[in-house]
Tab-separated table of C-alpha atoms in Angstrom:
chain	number	residue	atom	x	y	z
A	1	MET	CA	-72.638	-23.633	-5.065
A	2	ARG	CA	-71.958	-26.111	-2.226
A	3	LYS	CA	-72.572	-29.029	-4.605
A	4	ARG	CA	-70.022	-27.637	-7.118
A	5	TRP	CA	-67.414	-27.176	-4.396
A	6	LEU	CA	-67.997	-30.744	-3.093
A	7	LYS	CA	-67.712	-32.179	-6.595
A	8	GLY	CA	-64.436	-30.338	-7.211
A	9	PHE	CA	-63.024	-31.490	-3.872
A	10	ILE	CA	-63.813	-35.140	-4.691
A	11	MET	CA	-62.138	-34.849	-8.100
A	12	LEU	CA	-59.057	-33.188	-6.592
A	13	CYS	CA	-58.801	-35.836	-3.895
A	14	SER	CA	-59.122	-38.601	-6.503
A	15	ALA	CA	-56.319	-37.060	-8.533
A	16	GLY	CA	-54.216	-36.722	-5.405
A	17	LEU	CA	-54.810	-40.331	-4.465
A	18	ALA	CA	-53.730	-41.411	-7.919
A	19	LEU	CA	-50.557	-39.322	-7.762
A	20	THR	CA	-49.517	-39.633	-4.120
A	21	GLY	CA	-51.336	-42.749	-2.946
A	22	CYS	CA	-52.784	-40.767	-0.011
A	23	SER	CA	-54.384	-42.955	2.617
A	24	GLY	CA	-57.451	-41.929	4.613
A	25	GLY	CA	-57.173	-38.432	3.144
A	26	ASN	CA	-54.344	-37.446	5.514
A	27	GLY	CA	-51.836	-36.827	2.705
A	28	THR	CA	-49.264	-39.204	4.111
A	29	SER	CA	-47.390	-41.584	1.754
A	30	PRO	CA	-47.189	-45.318	2.402
A	31	PRO	CA	-43.841	-46.851	3.234
A	32	GLU	CA	-41.639	-47.395	0.181
A	33	ALA	CA	-41.941	-50.887	-1.258
A	34	LYS	CA	-38.918	-53.014	-0.505
A	35	PRO	CA	-37.069	-54.212	-3.581
A	36	ASP	CA	-37.474	-57.895	-4.448
A	37	ALA	CA	-34.958	-60.122	-2.822
A	38	ALA	CA	-32.046	-60.787	-5.155
A	39	LYS	CA	-32.682	-63.892	-7.261
A	40	PRO	CA	-30.046	-66.563	-6.828
A	41	GLU	CA	-27.800	-66.976	-9.870
A	42	VAL	CA	-28.219	-70.193	-11.802
A	43	ALA	CA	-24.957	-72.068	-11.773
A	44	LYS	CA	-23.449	-72.534	-15.210
A	45	PRO	CA	-23.006	-76.171	-16.264
A	46	GLU	CA	-19.505	-77.508	-15.939
A	47	PRO	CA	-17.661	-77.926	-19.240
A	48	VAL	CA	-18.091	-81.420	-20.674
A	49	THR	CA	-16.259	-83.214	-23.484
A	50	ILE	CA	-18.188	-85.919	-25.315
A	51	LYS	CA	-16.103	-88.428	-27.238
A	52	MET	CA	-17.823	-89.752	-30.348
A	53	ALA	CA	-16.177	-92.719	-32.073
A	54	ALA	CA	-16.842	-93.050	-35.818
A	55	HIS	CA	-15.110	-94.034	-39.045
A	56	ASN	CA	-13.714	-91.009	-40.884
A	57	SER	CA	-15.071	-92.246	-44.234
A	58	VAL	CA	-18.684	-91.577	-43.234
A	59	MET	CA	-18.556	-87.778	-42.908
A	60	THR	CA	-16.146	-85.065	-43.973
A	61	GLN	CA	-14.637	-82.655	-41.453
A	62	ASP	CA	-16.866	-79.899	-42.850
A	63	GLU	CA	-19.975	-82.055	-42.304
A	64	ILE	CA	-18.932	-82.916	-38.744
A	65	LYS	CA	-18.541	-79.218	-38.011
A	66	LYS	CA	-21.791	-78.286	-39.739
A	67	TYR	CA	-24.090	-80.986	-38.343
A	68	ILE	CA	-22.518	-81.778	-34.972
A	69	THR	CA	-19.946	-79.517	-33.369
A	70	ASP	CA	-21.347	-76.116	-34.373
A	71	PRO	CA	-25.057	-76.836	-33.619
A	72	VAL	CA	-24.149	-78.450	-30.284
A	73	ALA	CA	-21.917	-75.515	-29.302
A	74	LYS	CA	-24.736	-73.105	-30.177
A	75	GLN	CA	-27.349	-74.836	-27.994
A	76	TYR	CA	-25.071	-76.223	-25.287
A	77	PRO	CA	-21.968	-74.013	-25.058
A	78	HIS	CA	-20.559	-76.141	-22.224
A	79	ILE	CA	-20.445	-79.295	-24.389
A	80	THR	CA	-17.483	-79.990	-26.653
A	81	VAL	CA	-17.723	-82.900	-29.087
A	82	GLN	CA	-14.454	-84.693	-29.766
A	83	LEU	CA	-14.375	-87.114	-32.702
A	84	VAL	CA	-12.361	-90.321	-32.415
A	85	ASP	CA	-11.519	-91.953	-35.768
A	86	ILE	CA	-11.940	-95.728	-35.395
A	87	ALA	CA	-10.091	-96.185	-38.704
A	88	GLU	CA	-6.836	-95.131	-37.036
A	89	LYS	CA	-4.400	-97.742	-35.784
A	90	GLY	CA	-5.052	-98.442	-32.121
A	91	LYS	CA	-8.452	-96.694	-32.244
A	92	THR	CA	-10.782	-99.504	-33.265
A	93	LEU	CA	-13.632	-100.093	-30.853
A	94	PRO	CA	-12.080	-103.256	-29.294
A	95	GLU	CA	-8.765	-101.423	-28.885
A	96	LEU	CA	-10.452	-98.451	-27.214
A	97	VAL	CA	-12.204	-100.821	-24.813
A	98	ALA	CA	-8.951	-102.663	-24.052
A	99	ALA	CA	-7.264	-99.316	-23.343
A	100	LYS	CA	-10.192	-98.310	-21.088
A	101	ASP	CA	-10.721	-95.292	-23.298
A	102	ILE	CA	-14.377	-95.995	-24.044
A	103	PRO	CA	-16.173	-93.261	-26.032
A	104	ASP	CA	-19.439	-91.693	-24.881
A	105	ILE	CA	-21.076	-92.280	-28.265
A	106	TYR	CA	-20.365	-95.031	-30.785
A	107	ALA	CA	-21.491	-94.129	-34.309
A	108	ASN	CA	-21.961	-96.814	-36.948
A	109	PHE	CA	-24.575	-98.528	-39.106
A	110	PRO	CA	-27.115	-100.903	-37.483
A	111	LEU	CA	-25.519	-104.102	-38.794
A	112	ASN	CA	-22.255	-103.033	-37.120
A	113	LEU	CA	-23.836	-102.733	-33.672
A	114	ASN	CA	-22.988	-106.370	-32.893
A	115	ASP	CA	-19.422	-105.431	-31.893
A	116	TYR	CA	-20.788	-102.716	-29.634
A	117	VAL	CA	-23.136	-105.194	-27.956
A	118	GLN	CA	-20.607	-108.034	-27.660
A	119	LEU	CA	-18.087	-105.719	-26.017
A	120	GLY	CA	-20.606	-104.975	-23.268
A	121	LEU	CA	-21.159	-101.346	-24.306
A	122	ALA	CA	-24.922	-101.483	-24.919
A	123	TYR	CA	-27.006	-98.946	-23.015
A	124	ASN	CA	-30.796	-98.767	-22.846
A	125	MET	CA	-31.630	-95.255	-24.047
A	126	ASP	CA	-35.318	-95.489	-23.140
A	127	GLU	CA	-34.717	-93.690	-19.832
A	128	MET	CA	-33.022	-90.746	-21.533
A	129	ILE	CA	-35.721	-90.600	-24.196
A	130	LYS	CA	-38.350	-90.231	-21.459
A	131	LYS	CA	-36.277	-87.831	-19.363
A	132	TYR	CA	-35.711	-85.396	-22.225
A	133	LYS	CA	-39.142	-86.037	-23.783
A	134	LEU	CA	-37.738	-86.886	-27.184
A	135	ASP	CA	-40.698	-87.694	-29.423
A	136	LEU	CA	-39.900	-90.947	-31.229
A	137	ASN	CA	-43.005	-90.415	-33.379
A	138	ARG	CA	-41.027	-87.764	-35.291
A	139	ILE	CA	-38.693	-90.515	-36.539
A	140	GLN	CA	-39.676	-92.976	-39.257
A	141	PRO	CA	-40.513	-96.212	-37.388
A	142	GLU	CA	-38.445	-98.421	-39.715
A	143	PHE	CA	-35.276	-96.862	-38.294
A	144	VAL	CA	-36.228	-97.560	-34.693
A	145	GLU	CA	-37.186	-101.170	-35.427
A	146	SER	CA	-34.075	-101.811	-37.539
A	147	ILE	CA	-31.743	-100.522	-34.806
A	148	LYS	CA	-33.278	-103.024	-32.370
A	149	ILE	CA	-32.873	-105.807	-34.930
A	150	GLY	CA	-29.295	-104.803	-35.732
A	151	SER	CA	-28.328	-104.876	-32.063
A	152	SER	CA	-30.397	-108.034	-31.329
A	153	LEU	CA	-31.811	-106.252	-28.286
A	154	ASP	CA	-35.424	-105.616	-27.317
A	155	TYR	CA	-34.677	-102.040	-26.282
A	156	LEU	CA	-33.369	-99.022	-28.143
A	157	THR	CA	-29.615	-98.669	-27.789
A	158	GLY	CA	-29.163	-95.962	-30.419
A	159	LEU	CA	-30.889	-93.326	-32.540
A	160	PRO	CA	-30.476	-92.679	-36.277
A	161	MET	CA	-28.690	-89.619	-37.657
A	162	PHE	CA	-29.200	-89.928	-41.446
A	163	ASN	CA	-29.966	-92.681	-43.933
A	164	GLN	CA	-28.446	-93.935	-47.146
A	165	SER	CA	-31.125	-94.546	-49.741
A	166	PHE	CA	-31.128	-95.946	-53.287
A	167	ALA	CA	-32.441	-94.969	-56.705
A	168	LEU	CA	-31.816	-95.728	-60.388
A	169	PHE	CA	-29.385	-93.541	-62.332
A	170	TYR	CA	-29.779	-93.307	-66.099
A	171	ASN	CA	-27.893	-91.707	-68.999
A	172	LYS	CA	-30.242	-89.252	-70.692
A	173	ASP	CA	-28.070	-88.756	-73.767
A	174	LEU	CA	-27.802	-92.499	-74.357
A	175	PHE	CA	-31.581	-92.853	-74.179
A	176	GLY	CA	-31.954	-89.979	-76.614
A	177	ARG	CA	-29.466	-91.505	-79.042
A	178	MET	CA	-31.311	-94.839	-78.980
A	179	ALA	CA	-34.750	-93.163	-79.232
A	180	THR	CA	-36.016	-94.899	-76.084
A	181	PRO	CA	-38.278	-93.199	-73.504
A	182	PHE	CA	-36.667	-92.363	-70.172
A	183	PRO	CA	-37.339	-94.536	-67.126
A	184	LYS	CA	-40.035	-93.236	-64.753
A	185	ASP	CA	-40.689	-93.163	-61.021
A	186	GLY	CA	-42.642	-96.120	-59.639
A	187	MET	CA	-41.480	-98.819	-62.076
A	188	THR	CA	-41.129	-102.508	-61.217
A	189	TRP	CA	-37.953	-104.496	-61.866
A	190	GLU	CA	-39.721	-106.238	-64.749
A	191	GLN	CA	-40.489	-102.891	-66.399
A	192	VAL	CA	-36.899	-101.775	-65.940
A	193	ARG	CA	-35.699	-105.019	-67.511
A	194	ASP	CA	-37.887	-104.406	-70.579
A	195	ILE	CA	-36.158	-101.046	-71.045
A	196	ALA	CA	-32.715	-102.586	-70.453
A	197	VAL	CA	-33.302	-105.124	-73.237
A	198	LYS	CA	-33.821	-102.253	-75.702
A	199	MET	CA	-30.697	-100.457	-74.479
A	200	THR	CA	-28.359	-103.473	-74.656
A	201	ARG	CA	-26.733	-103.427	-78.091
A	202	SER	CA	-23.537	-102.968	-80.035
A	203	GLU	CA	-23.183	-99.865	-82.247
A	204	GLY	CA	-20.167	-98.635	-84.136
A	205	GLY	CA	-17.943	-101.199	-82.495
A	206	VAL	CA	-19.028	-100.120	-78.988
A	207	GLN	CA	-20.933	-102.430	-76.639
A	208	TYR	CA	-23.647	-100.737	-74.606
A	209	TRP	CA	-25.135	-102.396	-71.526
A	210	GLY	CA	-28.727	-101.898	-70.449
A	211	LEU	CA	-28.763	-102.385	-66.671
A	212	TRP	CA	-26.716	-103.027	-63.573
A	213	PRO	CA	-29.093	-103.911	-60.685
A	214	ASP	CA	-26.217	-104.452	-58.188
A	215	GLY	CA	-25.657	-107.694	-56.271
A	216	VAL	CA	-28.453	-110.138	-55.525
A	217	TYR	CA	-28.099	-109.315	-51.828
A	218	ARG	CA	-29.742	-105.968	-52.610
A	219	GLY	CA	-32.783	-107.830	-53.825
A	220	ALA	CA	-32.822	-109.780	-50.560
A	221	TYR	CA	-32.697	-106.541	-48.561
A	222	GLN	CA	-35.669	-105.159	-50.471
A	223	VAL	CA	-38.028	-107.992	-49.520
A	224	SER	CA	-36.461	-108.471	-46.041
A	225	LEU	CA	-35.428	-112.088	-46.655
A	226	PRO	CA	-33.866	-113.673	-43.548
A	227	TRP	CA	-30.223	-114.736	-43.723
A	228	ALA	CA	-30.480	-117.543	-41.182
A	229	ASP	CA	-32.687	-118.971	-38.477
A	230	PHE	CA	-30.753	-117.678	-35.486
A	231	ASN	CA	-33.030	-119.430	-32.990
A	232	ALA	CA	-32.088	-122.805	-34.418
A	233	ASN	CA	-28.702	-121.596	-35.786
A	234	LYS	CA	-29.483	-122.977	-39.231
A	235	PRO	CA	-29.222	-121.501	-42.760
A	236	VAL	CA	-32.408	-120.744	-44.721
A	237	PHE	CA	-31.276	-120.276	-48.330
A	238	GLN	CA	-33.111	-123.348	-49.687
A	239	THR	CA	-36.496	-121.671	-49.368
A	240	GLN	CA	-39.024	-120.469	-51.926
A	241	GLY	CA	-38.321	-116.823	-51.145
A	242	TRP	CA	-34.657	-117.172	-52.073
A	243	LYS	CA	-35.460	-119.277	-55.158
A	244	ASP	CA	-37.893	-116.622	-56.406
A	245	LEU	CA	-35.351	-113.880	-55.833
A	246	PHE	CA	-32.580	-115.757	-57.667
A	247	ALA	CA	-34.901	-116.344	-60.622
A	248	MET	CA	-35.864	-112.662	-60.826
A	249	TRP	CA	-32.306	-111.363	-60.405
A	250	TYR	CA	-31.047	-113.862	-62.999
A	251	ASP	CA	-33.490	-112.378	-65.517
A	252	LEU	CA	-32.217	-108.868	-64.732
A	253	TYR	CA	-28.677	-109.901	-65.617
A	254	LYS	CA	-29.238	-112.535	-68.308
A	255	ILE	CA	-30.062	-110.127	-71.123
A	256	PRO	CA	-28.525	-111.090	-74.489
A	257	GLY	CA	-25.202	-109.287	-74.638
A	258	TYR	CA	-24.935	-108.906	-70.847
A	259	ALA	CA	-21.637	-107.760	-69.356
A	260	PRO	CA	-18.979	-110.326	-68.402
A	261	LYS	CA	-17.991	-111.147	-64.829
A	262	GLY	CA	-15.755	-108.522	-63.268
A	263	THR	CA	-17.189	-105.581	-65.253
A	264	ASN	CA	-16.669	-102.223	-63.546
A	265	TYR	CA	-20.222	-100.964	-63.938
A	266	THR	CA	-19.614	-97.559	-62.361
A	267	LYS	CA	-16.835	-96.924	-64.888
A	268	GLU	CA	-19.074	-98.102	-67.730
A	269	PHE	CA	-21.832	-95.718	-66.613
A	270	ASN	CA	-19.535	-92.732	-66.093
A	271	GLU	CA	-18.003	-93.238	-69.541
A	272	GLY	CA	-21.390	-93.508	-71.264
A	273	ARG	CA	-21.653	-97.237	-72.040
A	274	LEU	CA	-24.164	-98.271	-69.335
A	275	ALA	CA	-27.738	-97.001	-69.629
A	276	ILE	CA	-29.140	-97.704	-66.130
A	277	MET	CA	-27.383	-98.252	-62.829
A	278	SER	CA	-28.549	-98.840	-59.267
A	279	GLY	CA	-26.880	-96.468	-56.818
A	280	SER	CA	-27.102	-94.881	-53.394
A	281	THR	CA	-26.943	-91.360	-52.017
A	282	SER	CA	-23.158	-91.906	-51.878
A	283	THR	CA	-23.242	-92.529	-55.637
A	284	LEU	CA	-25.270	-89.344	-56.013
A	285	LYS	CA	-22.559	-87.348	-54.286
A	286	ASN	CA	-19.866	-88.908	-56.479
A	287	MET	CA	-21.789	-88.003	-59.626
A	288	LEU	CA	-20.954	-84.357	-58.986
A	289	THR	CA	-17.350	-85.128	-59.943
A	290	VAL	CA	-18.237	-86.804	-63.264
A	291	LYS	CA	-17.835	-84.421	-66.175
A	292	ASP	CA	-19.798	-84.323	-69.423
A	293	LEU	CA	-22.433	-86.858	-68.383
A	294	ASN	CA	-26.110	-85.997	-68.754
A	295	TRP	CA	-27.687	-88.124	-66.014
A	296	ASP	CA	-30.805	-88.170	-63.876
A	297	VAL	CA	-32.502	-90.491	-61.371
A	298	VAL	CA	-35.832	-92.236	-60.791
A	299	THR	CA	-37.140	-94.168	-57.814
A	300	TYR	CA	-35.689	-97.560	-56.938
A	301	PRO	CA	-37.672	-100.283	-58.766
A	302	GLN	CA	-40.280	-102.267	-56.876
A	303	ASN	CA	-40.511	-105.992	-56.315
A	304	PRO	CA	-44.234	-106.965	-56.470
A	305	LYS	CA	-43.689	-108.942	-53.260
A	306	ALA	CA	-42.931	-105.653	-51.473
A	307	PRO	CA	-45.085	-102.938	-53.134
A	308	GLY	CA	-43.816	-99.398	-52.664
A	309	VAL	CA	-40.610	-100.515	-50.936
A	310	GLY	CA	-37.179	-99.389	-52.088
A	311	GLN	CA	-34.068	-100.546	-50.279
A	312	ARG	CA	-33.599	-101.493	-46.634
A	313	VAL	CA	-32.778	-99.158	-43.761
A	314	ASP	CA	-29.105	-98.124	-43.833
A	315	SER	CA	-29.015	-95.444	-41.159
A	316	PHE	CA	-25.924	-94.023	-39.492
A	317	THR	CA	-26.710	-94.659	-35.827
A	318	LEU	CA	-25.573	-92.902	-32.639
A	319	ALA	CA	-25.374	-95.207	-29.604
A	320	ILE	CA	-24.499	-94.067	-26.070
A	321	THR	CA	-22.165	-96.444	-24.221
A	322	ALA	CA	-23.098	-97.957	-20.862
A	323	GLN	CA	-19.718	-96.837	-19.444
A	324	SER	CA	-20.152	-93.157	-20.334
A	325	LYS	CA	-20.077	-90.862	-17.300
A	326	GLN	CA	-21.697	-88.093	-19.318
A	327	LYS	CA	-24.856	-89.779	-20.560
A	328	ASP	CA	-27.013	-86.654	-20.199
A	329	ALA	CA	-24.637	-84.529	-22.239
A	330	ALA	CA	-24.246	-87.342	-24.784
A	331	PHE	CA	-28.020	-87.521	-25.205
A	332	GLN	CA	-28.218	-83.741	-25.559
A	333	VAL	CA	-25.722	-84.001	-28.428
A	334	ILE	CA	-27.929	-86.588	-30.146
A	335	SER	CA	-31.082	-84.528	-29.549
A	336	VAL	CA	-29.485	-81.526	-31.289
A	337	ILE	CA	-28.585	-83.680	-34.293
A	338	LEU	CA	-32.206	-84.879	-34.456
A	339	SER	CA	-33.633	-81.360	-34.310
A	340	ASP	CA	-35.661	-80.132	-37.285
A	341	GLU	CA	-33.038	-77.458	-37.897
A	342	VAL	CA	-30.092	-79.850	-38.268
A	343	GLN	CA	-32.120	-82.509	-40.097
A	344	ARG	CA	-33.310	-79.922	-42.636
A	345	LEU	CA	-29.744	-78.713	-43.142
A	346	MET	CA	-28.550	-82.267	-43.785
A	347	SER	CA	-31.460	-82.902	-46.149
A	348	ARG	CA	-30.706	-79.802	-48.170
A	349	ASP	CA	-27.067	-80.872	-48.408
A	350	GLY	CA	-27.960	-84.339	-49.703
A	351	ARG	CA	-27.984	-86.358	-46.459
A	352	LEU	CA	-31.291	-88.183	-46.166
A	353	SER	CA	-33.227	-87.157	-43.046
A	354	VAL	CA	-34.590	-89.833	-40.689
A	355	LEU	CA	-37.601	-87.715	-39.725
A	356	LYS	CA	-41.145	-88.163	-41.044
A	357	ASN	CA	-41.393	-84.428	-41.783
A	358	THR	CA	-42.455	-84.216	-45.446
A	359	SER	CA	-41.200	-80.650	-45.803
A	360	ILE	CA	-37.721	-81.700	-44.722
A	361	GLN	CA	-37.785	-84.716	-47.049
A	362	ASN	CA	-38.846	-82.542	-49.984
A	363	ASP	CA	-35.903	-80.212	-49.329
A	364	PHE	CA	-33.502	-83.031	-50.214
A	365	GLY	CA	-30.548	-81.721	-52.209
A	366	GLY	CA	-31.860	-78.152	-52.299
A	367	ASN	CA	-28.504	-76.591	-51.374
A	368	VAL	CA	-26.503	-78.498	-54.012
A	369	PRO	CA	-26.270	-76.648	-57.353
A	370	GLY	CA	-25.519	-79.866	-59.255
A	371	TYR	CA	-28.867	-81.346	-58.189
A	372	GLN	CA	-31.098	-78.420	-59.129
A	373	SER	CA	-32.280	-79.880	-62.431
A	374	LYS	CA	-32.325	-83.491	-61.213
A	375	ASN	CA	-35.124	-85.644	-59.817
A	376	VAL	CA	-33.137	-86.293	-56.627
A	377	VAL	CA	-36.274	-86.253	-54.480
A	378	ALA	CA	-36.772	-89.769	-55.913
A	379	PHE	CA	-34.435	-90.957	-53.146
A	380	THR	CA	-37.011	-89.969	-50.524
A	381	LYS	CA	-40.139	-91.511	-52.055
A	382	PRO	CA	-40.049	-95.309	-51.551
A	383	LYS	CA	-40.793	-96.925	-48.203
A	384	LEU	CA	-37.891	-98.552	-46.370
A	385	ALA	CA	-37.483	-102.268	-45.845
A	386	ILE	CA	-36.858	-103.486	-42.297
A	387	LEU	CA	-33.316	-104.636	-41.636
A	388	GLN	CA	-32.512	-108.359	-41.307
A	389	THR	CA	-29.404	-109.086	-39.268
A	390	PHE	CA	-26.280	-111.072	-40.285
A	391	LYS	CA	-24.862	-111.366	-36.748
A	392	ASN	CA	-21.339	-110.790	-38.143
A	393	LEU	CA	-21.629	-113.687	-40.596
A	394	PRO	CA	-20.368	-113.323	-44.216
A	395	ALA	CA	-23.908	-113.910	-45.472
A	396	ALA	CA	-23.925	-111.348	-48.287
A	397	THR	CA	-20.595	-112.617	-49.630
A	398	ILE	CA	-21.836	-116.227	-49.561
A	399	ILE	CA	-25.082	-115.423	-51.366
A	400	ASN	CA	-23.358	-113.281	-54.027
A	401	GLN	CA	-20.878	-116.078	-54.767
A	402	SER	CA	-23.766	-118.493	-55.011
A	403	PHE	CA	-25.589	-116.269	-57.499
A	404	ASP	CA	-22.419	-115.795	-59.574
A	405	SER	CA	-22.019	-119.575	-59.834
A	406	MET	CA	-25.516	-119.689	-61.312
A	407	LEU	CA	-24.979	-116.728	-63.653
A	408	TYR	CA	-21.445	-117.374	-64.885
A	409	GLU	CA	-20.868	-121.116	-64.254
A	410	GLY	CA	-24.271	-122.427	-65.327
A	411	LYS	CA	-25.313	-124.021	-62.038
A	412	ASP	CA	-29.027	-124.467	-61.475
A	413	VAL	CA	-30.761	-122.522	-58.724
A	414	ASN	CA	-31.197	-125.522	-56.427
A	415	THR	CA	-27.503	-126.424	-56.572
A	416	ALA	CA	-26.407	-122.818	-56.097
A	417	LEU	CA	-28.606	-122.324	-53.016
A	418	ARG	CA	-27.718	-125.741	-51.547
A	419	GLU	CA	-24.030	-124.823	-51.712
A	420	ALA	CA	-24.811	-121.446	-50.135
A	421	ASP	CA	-26.610	-123.262	-47.306
A	422	GLU	CA	-23.568	-125.463	-46.733
A	423	LYS	CA	-21.204	-122.482	-46.537
A	424	MET	CA	-23.565	-120.614	-44.246
A	425	SER	CA	-23.873	-123.624	-41.951
A	426	GLN	CA	-20.075	-123.800	-41.656
A	427	ALA	CA	-19.899	-120.076	-40.873
A	428	ILE	CA	-22.544	-120.410	-38.153
A	429	GLN	CA	-20.737	-123.343	-36.536
A	430	GLN	CA	-17.402	-121.491	-36.612
A	431	GLN	CA	-18.996	-118.524	-34.890
A	432	LEU	CA	-20.634	-120.738	-32.240
A	433	SER	CA	-17.309	-122.418	-31.492
A	434	LYS	CA	-15.567	-119.145	-30.629
């Protein structure tokens, strides 16, 4: 009996301890716990306006809102992005500098970074990259290297936003009419030429052209040929690399029945008289406006000297200015644009992502109804050639004129390239004398 009573008392006391927190069995309650001290409120960031200078032809207002202003406002409500159109009178980059109205971010393509550097606006972004732990390994390395080459600096002064890539467009109905198999991904220029020979003919009083490979400068981009020796300030066109390129590009054009000088190849393609045409992601967008044309695309042809390589890097680049007083906010804007979320959105809308992420690359064009039945992912497949700088010289114009003199005036390759060297030498000397 005593044991049962003792057992019951222990159980009751245990229950009481659990309910009342009795101490020492005296039934008294401990002092009430003091509430935690009030946590100090985190101060909200001060509102910041980031001025981004860019040409209005690169992105539409809807794209600016979709890829920049809206995503930035969502992640950083205190940051407002204000676009400055450098195409407007009085708003070019030199004019903004002269007016002491320097933007926080200058947006342009790598080859246009020379103005930014020469105006003393270059800023080393390495510190910000470390501070905000932005993983450069997410970005395709060709973009990072090409931005350094474009700026002629050994540090990173900008980060890429999207890239323009190239592919071959072809007229499916024209191939069907001429009973010729469609082009395929992974072809070489020689294989494309063989097809173009079959497609170049006159039928029913209409002349059909087989191929437009674009200017010879595109071929130079593909194999990363240098435009000059900028250490010695000398031209380099009379080299074997340029001779080989001219010979190959001459064969691409010099097909019996080839189009005369001045032909509007885009018009010929859109109206059904050109079978194959080289074009970029900008061309792809324009194709949506062409009616009654059954077209598709395949990968950009390869030069055996650069296996697997398409065209060179052509990335829209965002560079913070050294004079910006809001460098942290400016970098936060760029980091949002480089997020997987924004890059995937751009990819789906037909803007080529700069990230390595295969899933994002494979989403290319997924939101565009006009691309659903097209092989537009071909734009993402080839590797990118590293950029070679011009340093503001008219190099591409000089080399195209030289090639035209060979193609349309009958000059031999040695004469054409020697004359190009002479013009390039004059251009270099004029630039040095400024």
